[in-house]
Short mmCIF file of C-alpha atoms in Angstrom, two decimals:
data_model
loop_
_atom_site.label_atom_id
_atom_site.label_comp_id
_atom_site.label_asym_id
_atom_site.label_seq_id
_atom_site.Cartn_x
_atom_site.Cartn_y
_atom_site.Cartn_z
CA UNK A 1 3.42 -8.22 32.96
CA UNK A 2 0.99 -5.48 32.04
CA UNK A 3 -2.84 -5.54 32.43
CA UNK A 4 -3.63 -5.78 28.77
CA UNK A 5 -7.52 -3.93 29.82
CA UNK A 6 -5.95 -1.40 32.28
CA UNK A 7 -2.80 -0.40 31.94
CA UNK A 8 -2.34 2.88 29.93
CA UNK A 9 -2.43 2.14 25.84
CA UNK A 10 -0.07 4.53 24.51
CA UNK A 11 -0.03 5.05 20.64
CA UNK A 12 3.01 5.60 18.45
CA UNK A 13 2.24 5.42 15.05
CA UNK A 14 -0.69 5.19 12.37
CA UNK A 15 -1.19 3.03 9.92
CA UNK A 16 -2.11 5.43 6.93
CA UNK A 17 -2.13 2.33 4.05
CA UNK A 18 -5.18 1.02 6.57
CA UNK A 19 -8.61 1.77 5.10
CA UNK A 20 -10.15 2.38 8.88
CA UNK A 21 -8.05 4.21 11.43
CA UNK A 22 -5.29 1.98 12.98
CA UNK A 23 -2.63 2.86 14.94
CA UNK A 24 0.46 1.04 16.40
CA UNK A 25 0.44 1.37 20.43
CA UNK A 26 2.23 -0.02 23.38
CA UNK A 27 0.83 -1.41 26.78
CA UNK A 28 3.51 -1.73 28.77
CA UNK A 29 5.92 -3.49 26.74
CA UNK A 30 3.97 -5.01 24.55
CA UNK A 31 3.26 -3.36 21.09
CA UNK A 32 -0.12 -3.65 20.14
CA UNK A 33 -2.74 -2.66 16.86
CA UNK A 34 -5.33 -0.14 17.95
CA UNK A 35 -8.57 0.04 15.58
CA UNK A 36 -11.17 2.77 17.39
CA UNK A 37 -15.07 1.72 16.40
CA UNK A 38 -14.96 5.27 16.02
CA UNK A 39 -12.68 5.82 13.00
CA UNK A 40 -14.26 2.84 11.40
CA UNK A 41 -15.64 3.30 7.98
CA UNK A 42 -19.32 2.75 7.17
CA UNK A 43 -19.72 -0.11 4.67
CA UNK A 44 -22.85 -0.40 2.46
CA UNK A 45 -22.77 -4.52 2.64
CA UNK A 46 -21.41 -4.69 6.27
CA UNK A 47 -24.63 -2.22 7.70
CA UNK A 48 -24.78 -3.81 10.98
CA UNK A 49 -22.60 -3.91 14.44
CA UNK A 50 -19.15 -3.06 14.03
CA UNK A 51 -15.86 -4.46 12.59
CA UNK A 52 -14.03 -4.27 15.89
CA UNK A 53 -16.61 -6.51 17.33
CA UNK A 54 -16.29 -8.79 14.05
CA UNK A 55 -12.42 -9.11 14.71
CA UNK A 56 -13.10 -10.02 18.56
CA UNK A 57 -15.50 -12.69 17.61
CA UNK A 58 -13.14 -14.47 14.93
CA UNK A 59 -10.56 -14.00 17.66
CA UNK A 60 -12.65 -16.04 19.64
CA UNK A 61 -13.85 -18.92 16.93
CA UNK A 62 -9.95 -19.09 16.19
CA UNK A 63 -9.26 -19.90 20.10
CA UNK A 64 -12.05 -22.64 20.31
CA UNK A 65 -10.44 -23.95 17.06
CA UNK A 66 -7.01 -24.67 19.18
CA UNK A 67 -5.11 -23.56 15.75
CA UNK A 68 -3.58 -20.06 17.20
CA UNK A 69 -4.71 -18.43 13.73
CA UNK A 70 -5.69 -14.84 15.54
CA UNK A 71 -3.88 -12.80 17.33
CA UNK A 72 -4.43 -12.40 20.95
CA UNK A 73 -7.59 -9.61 20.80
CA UNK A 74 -10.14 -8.08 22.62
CA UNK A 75 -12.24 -4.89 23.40
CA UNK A 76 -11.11 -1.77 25.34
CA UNK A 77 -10.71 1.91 25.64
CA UNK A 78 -8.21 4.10 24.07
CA UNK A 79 -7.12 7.38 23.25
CA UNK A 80 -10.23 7.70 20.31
CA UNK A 81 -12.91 5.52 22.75
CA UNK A 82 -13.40 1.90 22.74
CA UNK A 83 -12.08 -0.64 19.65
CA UNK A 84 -10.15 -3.41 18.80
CA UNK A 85 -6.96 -4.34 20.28
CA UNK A 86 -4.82 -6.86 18.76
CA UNK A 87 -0.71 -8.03 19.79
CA UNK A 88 1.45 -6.84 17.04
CA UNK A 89 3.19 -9.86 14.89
CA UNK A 90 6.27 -9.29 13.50
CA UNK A 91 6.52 -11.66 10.52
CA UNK A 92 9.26 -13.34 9.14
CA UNK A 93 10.16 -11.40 5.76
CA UNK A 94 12.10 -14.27 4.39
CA UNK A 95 9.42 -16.74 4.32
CA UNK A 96 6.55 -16.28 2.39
CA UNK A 97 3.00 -18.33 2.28
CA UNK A 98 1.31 -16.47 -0.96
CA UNK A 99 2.95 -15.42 -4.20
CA UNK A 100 2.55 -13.82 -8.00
CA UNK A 101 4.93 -15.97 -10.01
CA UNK A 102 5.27 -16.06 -13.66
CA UNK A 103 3.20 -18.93 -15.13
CA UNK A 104 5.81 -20.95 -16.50
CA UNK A 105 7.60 -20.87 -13.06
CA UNK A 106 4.92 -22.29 -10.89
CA UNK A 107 6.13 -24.64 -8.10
CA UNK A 108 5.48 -28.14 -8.67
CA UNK A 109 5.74 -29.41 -5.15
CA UNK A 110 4.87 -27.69 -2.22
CA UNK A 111 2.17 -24.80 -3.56
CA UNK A 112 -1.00 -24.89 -4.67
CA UNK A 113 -2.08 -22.63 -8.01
CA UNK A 114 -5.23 -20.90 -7.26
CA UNK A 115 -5.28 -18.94 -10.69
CA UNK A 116 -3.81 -16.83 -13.51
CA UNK A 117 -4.04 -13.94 -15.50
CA UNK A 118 -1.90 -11.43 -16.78
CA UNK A 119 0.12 -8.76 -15.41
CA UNK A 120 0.22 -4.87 -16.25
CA UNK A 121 2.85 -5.70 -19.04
CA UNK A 122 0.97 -8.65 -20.27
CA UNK A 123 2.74 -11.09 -19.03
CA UNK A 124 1.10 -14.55 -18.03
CA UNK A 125 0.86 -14.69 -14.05
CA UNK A 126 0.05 -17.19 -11.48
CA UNK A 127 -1.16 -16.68 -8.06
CA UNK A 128 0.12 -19.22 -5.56
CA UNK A 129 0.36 -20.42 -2.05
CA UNK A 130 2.18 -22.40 -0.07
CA UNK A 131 0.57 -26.19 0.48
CA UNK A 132 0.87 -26.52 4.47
CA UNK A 133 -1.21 -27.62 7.29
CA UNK A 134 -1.39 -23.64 8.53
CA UNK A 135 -2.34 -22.15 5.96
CA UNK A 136 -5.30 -25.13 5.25
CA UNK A 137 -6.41 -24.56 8.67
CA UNK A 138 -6.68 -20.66 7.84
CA UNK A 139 -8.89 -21.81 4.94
CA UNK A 140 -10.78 -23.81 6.74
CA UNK A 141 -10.88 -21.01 9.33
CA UNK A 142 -12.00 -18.32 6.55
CA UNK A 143 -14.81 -20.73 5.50
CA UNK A 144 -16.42 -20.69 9.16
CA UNK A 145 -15.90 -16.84 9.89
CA UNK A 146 -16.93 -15.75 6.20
CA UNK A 147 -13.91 -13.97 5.55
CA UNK A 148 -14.66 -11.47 2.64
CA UNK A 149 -11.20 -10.04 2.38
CA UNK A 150 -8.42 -12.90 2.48
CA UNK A 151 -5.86 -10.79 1.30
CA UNK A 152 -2.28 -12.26 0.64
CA UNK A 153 -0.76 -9.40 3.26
CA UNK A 154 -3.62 -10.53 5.96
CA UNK A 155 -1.14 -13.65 6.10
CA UNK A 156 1.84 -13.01 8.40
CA UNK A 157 4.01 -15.62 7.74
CA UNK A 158 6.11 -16.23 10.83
CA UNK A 159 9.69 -18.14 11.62
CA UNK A 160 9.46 -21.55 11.91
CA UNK A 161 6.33 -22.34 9.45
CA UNK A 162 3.46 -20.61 11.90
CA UNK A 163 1.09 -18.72 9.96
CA UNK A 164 -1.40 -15.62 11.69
CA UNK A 165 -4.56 -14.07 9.69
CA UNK A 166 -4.67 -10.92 10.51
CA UNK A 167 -8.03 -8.14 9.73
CA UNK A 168 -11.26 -9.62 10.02
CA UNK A 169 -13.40 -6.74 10.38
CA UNK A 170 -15.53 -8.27 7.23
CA UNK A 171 -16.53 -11.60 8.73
CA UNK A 172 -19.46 -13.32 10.03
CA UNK A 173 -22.15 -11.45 7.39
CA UNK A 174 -25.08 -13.19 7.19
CA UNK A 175 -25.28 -13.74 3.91
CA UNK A 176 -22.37 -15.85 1.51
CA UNK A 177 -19.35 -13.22 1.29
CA UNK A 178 -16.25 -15.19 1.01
CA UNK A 179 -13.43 -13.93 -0.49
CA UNK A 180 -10.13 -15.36 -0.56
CA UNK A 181 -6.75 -16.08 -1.91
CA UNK A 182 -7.03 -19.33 -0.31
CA UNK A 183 -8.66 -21.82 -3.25
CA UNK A 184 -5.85 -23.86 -3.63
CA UNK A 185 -7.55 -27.01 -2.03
CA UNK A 186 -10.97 -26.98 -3.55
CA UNK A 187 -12.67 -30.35 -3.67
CA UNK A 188 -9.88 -31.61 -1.39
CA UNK A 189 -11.32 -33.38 1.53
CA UNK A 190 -10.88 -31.83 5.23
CA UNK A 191 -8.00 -33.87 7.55
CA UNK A 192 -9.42 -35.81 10.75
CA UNK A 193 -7.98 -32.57 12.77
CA UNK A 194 -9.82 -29.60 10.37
CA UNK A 195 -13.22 -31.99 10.84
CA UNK A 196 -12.84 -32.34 14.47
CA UNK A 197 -11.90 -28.37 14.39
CA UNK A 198 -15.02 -27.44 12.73
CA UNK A 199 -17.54 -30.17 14.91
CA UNK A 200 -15.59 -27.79 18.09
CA UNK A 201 -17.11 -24.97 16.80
CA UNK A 202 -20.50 -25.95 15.95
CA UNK A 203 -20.61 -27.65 19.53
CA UNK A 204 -19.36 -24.44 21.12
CA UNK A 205 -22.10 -22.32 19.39
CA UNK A 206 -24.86 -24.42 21.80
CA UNK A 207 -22.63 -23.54 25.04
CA UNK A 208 -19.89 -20.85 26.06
CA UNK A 209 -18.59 -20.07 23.01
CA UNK A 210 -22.11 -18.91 21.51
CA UNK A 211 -22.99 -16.68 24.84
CA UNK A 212 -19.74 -14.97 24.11
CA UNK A 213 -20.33 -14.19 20.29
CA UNK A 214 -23.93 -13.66 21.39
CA UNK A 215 -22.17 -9.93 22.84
CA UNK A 216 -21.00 -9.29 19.76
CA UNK A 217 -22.99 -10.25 16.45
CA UNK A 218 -26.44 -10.62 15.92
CA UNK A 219 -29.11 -13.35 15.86
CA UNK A 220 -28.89 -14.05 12.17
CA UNK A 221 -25.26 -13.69 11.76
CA UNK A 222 -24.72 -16.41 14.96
CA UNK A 223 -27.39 -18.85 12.95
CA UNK A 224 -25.48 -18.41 9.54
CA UNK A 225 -22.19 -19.22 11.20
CA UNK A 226 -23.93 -22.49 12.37
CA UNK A 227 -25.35 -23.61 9.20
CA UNK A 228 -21.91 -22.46 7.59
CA UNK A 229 -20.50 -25.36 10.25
CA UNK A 230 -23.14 -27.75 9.39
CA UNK A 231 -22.73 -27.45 5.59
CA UNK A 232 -19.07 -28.02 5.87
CA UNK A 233 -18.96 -31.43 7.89
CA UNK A 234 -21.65 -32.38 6.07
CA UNK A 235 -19.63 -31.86 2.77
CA UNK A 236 -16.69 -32.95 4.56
CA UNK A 237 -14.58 -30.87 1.94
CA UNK A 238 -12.68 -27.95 1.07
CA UNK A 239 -16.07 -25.51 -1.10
CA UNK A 240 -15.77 -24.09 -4.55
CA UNK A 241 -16.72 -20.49 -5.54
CA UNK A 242 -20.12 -19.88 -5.12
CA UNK A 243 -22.53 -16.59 -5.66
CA UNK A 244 -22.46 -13.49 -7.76
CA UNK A 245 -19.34 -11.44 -5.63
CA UNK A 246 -16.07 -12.27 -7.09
CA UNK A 247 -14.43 -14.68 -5.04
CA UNK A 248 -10.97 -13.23 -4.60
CA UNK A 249 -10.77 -9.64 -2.82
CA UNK A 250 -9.08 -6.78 -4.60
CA UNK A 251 -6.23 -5.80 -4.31
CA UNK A 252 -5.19 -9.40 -3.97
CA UNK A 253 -2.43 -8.04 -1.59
#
């Protein structure tokens, strides 16, 4: 198998719908994401660190989690200097964890409404997801890292019901951001597994796991990310929408 830090990362493609510069690479024969901190884009509510460092750190929270939400990824040098590196997923394009359906066709069993509104013909909308353990521990997930862009295609839904979150350059700000297609459980209470989840991180921040984030997001941002952990076991349930910022990104895909 190939050193994923040394061996030579060769890109073959660019993502040109991506709003930072990301290319598709190989290392070896493995096909990996490329995002150079160098072609990142400066973002007036994101002023400090960078977002390659953001999507190593939620890496990490997701592996201390045991849930397998992120993507292998880490740090190292390519052909435009140092960024993100991330092992492609190649999602299953029959299944599908996030929808627009017309209102009068929303599942009954199964998904979870988070809203509606009308299309660009006027017609009456519903934005739905699926109702699964994955896709609850991604919310859960979201609510730790302060996701502010849960998009619907930052879900890769994969064969045989595994679900990856993908992008998470906007995490981790200091300040309440989240943002996310993922309200279908609000008020719900969290399972025995998300609470024990969640306790694992806020543990981890007072050992290992903090000296590792420590190298990549700063003071206040590791603090937030504790009291975001301590608010949420002491709720002990899915939050509602909270703060000024809308609390679904746009586009919602």
């Amino acid at each position: 198998m190939a050193d994923l830090m040394t061996t030579e990362l060769t890109l073959t493609g660019r993502l040109t719908t991506a709003s930072n510069a990301t290319f598709l690479g190989n290392i070896g024969e493995k096909v990996v994401v490329y995002k150079p901190i160098a072609g990142e884009n400066p973002l007036w509510d994101f002023p400090e660190g960078q977002l390659a460092h953001r999507e190593v750190a939620a890496y990490l929270v997701s592996e201390a989690l045991g849930w397998n939400i992120v993507p292998h990824t880490w740090l190292r040098d390519g052909q435009f200097g140092e960024g993100m590196v991330q092992l492609w997923q190649e999602q299953d394009h029959d299944e599908n964890a996030i929808d627009l359906v017309p209102a009068e066709s929303v599942p009954q069993v199964g998904w979870k409404q988070v809203f509606q509104g009308r299309g660009e013909n006027g017609e009456l909308l519903a934005l739905v997801h699926e109702d699964s353990p994955a896709l609850r521990r991604m919310a859960v997930f979201d609510v730790i890292v302060n996701n502010a862009d849960r998009k619907g295609n930052h879900i890769l839904a994969m064969t045989g019901g595994h679900r990856y979150g993908v992008d998470h350059g906007l995490t981790f700000h200091r300040e309440h951001k989240l943002r996310t297609v993922l309200w279908g459980w609000i008020g719900e209470a969290l399972t025995a597994e998300e609470h024990e989840g969640v306790a694992r991180i806020s543990e981890g921040l007072d050992a290992e796991l903090g000296q590792k984030l420590a190298e990549l997001l700063t003071a206040d941002e590791l603090a937030s990310l504790a009291q975001r952990c301590e608010r949420l076991l002491s709720a002990g349930q899915f939050p509602i929408p909270s703060g000024e910022m809308p609390a679904v990104p746009w586009p919602l895909f």
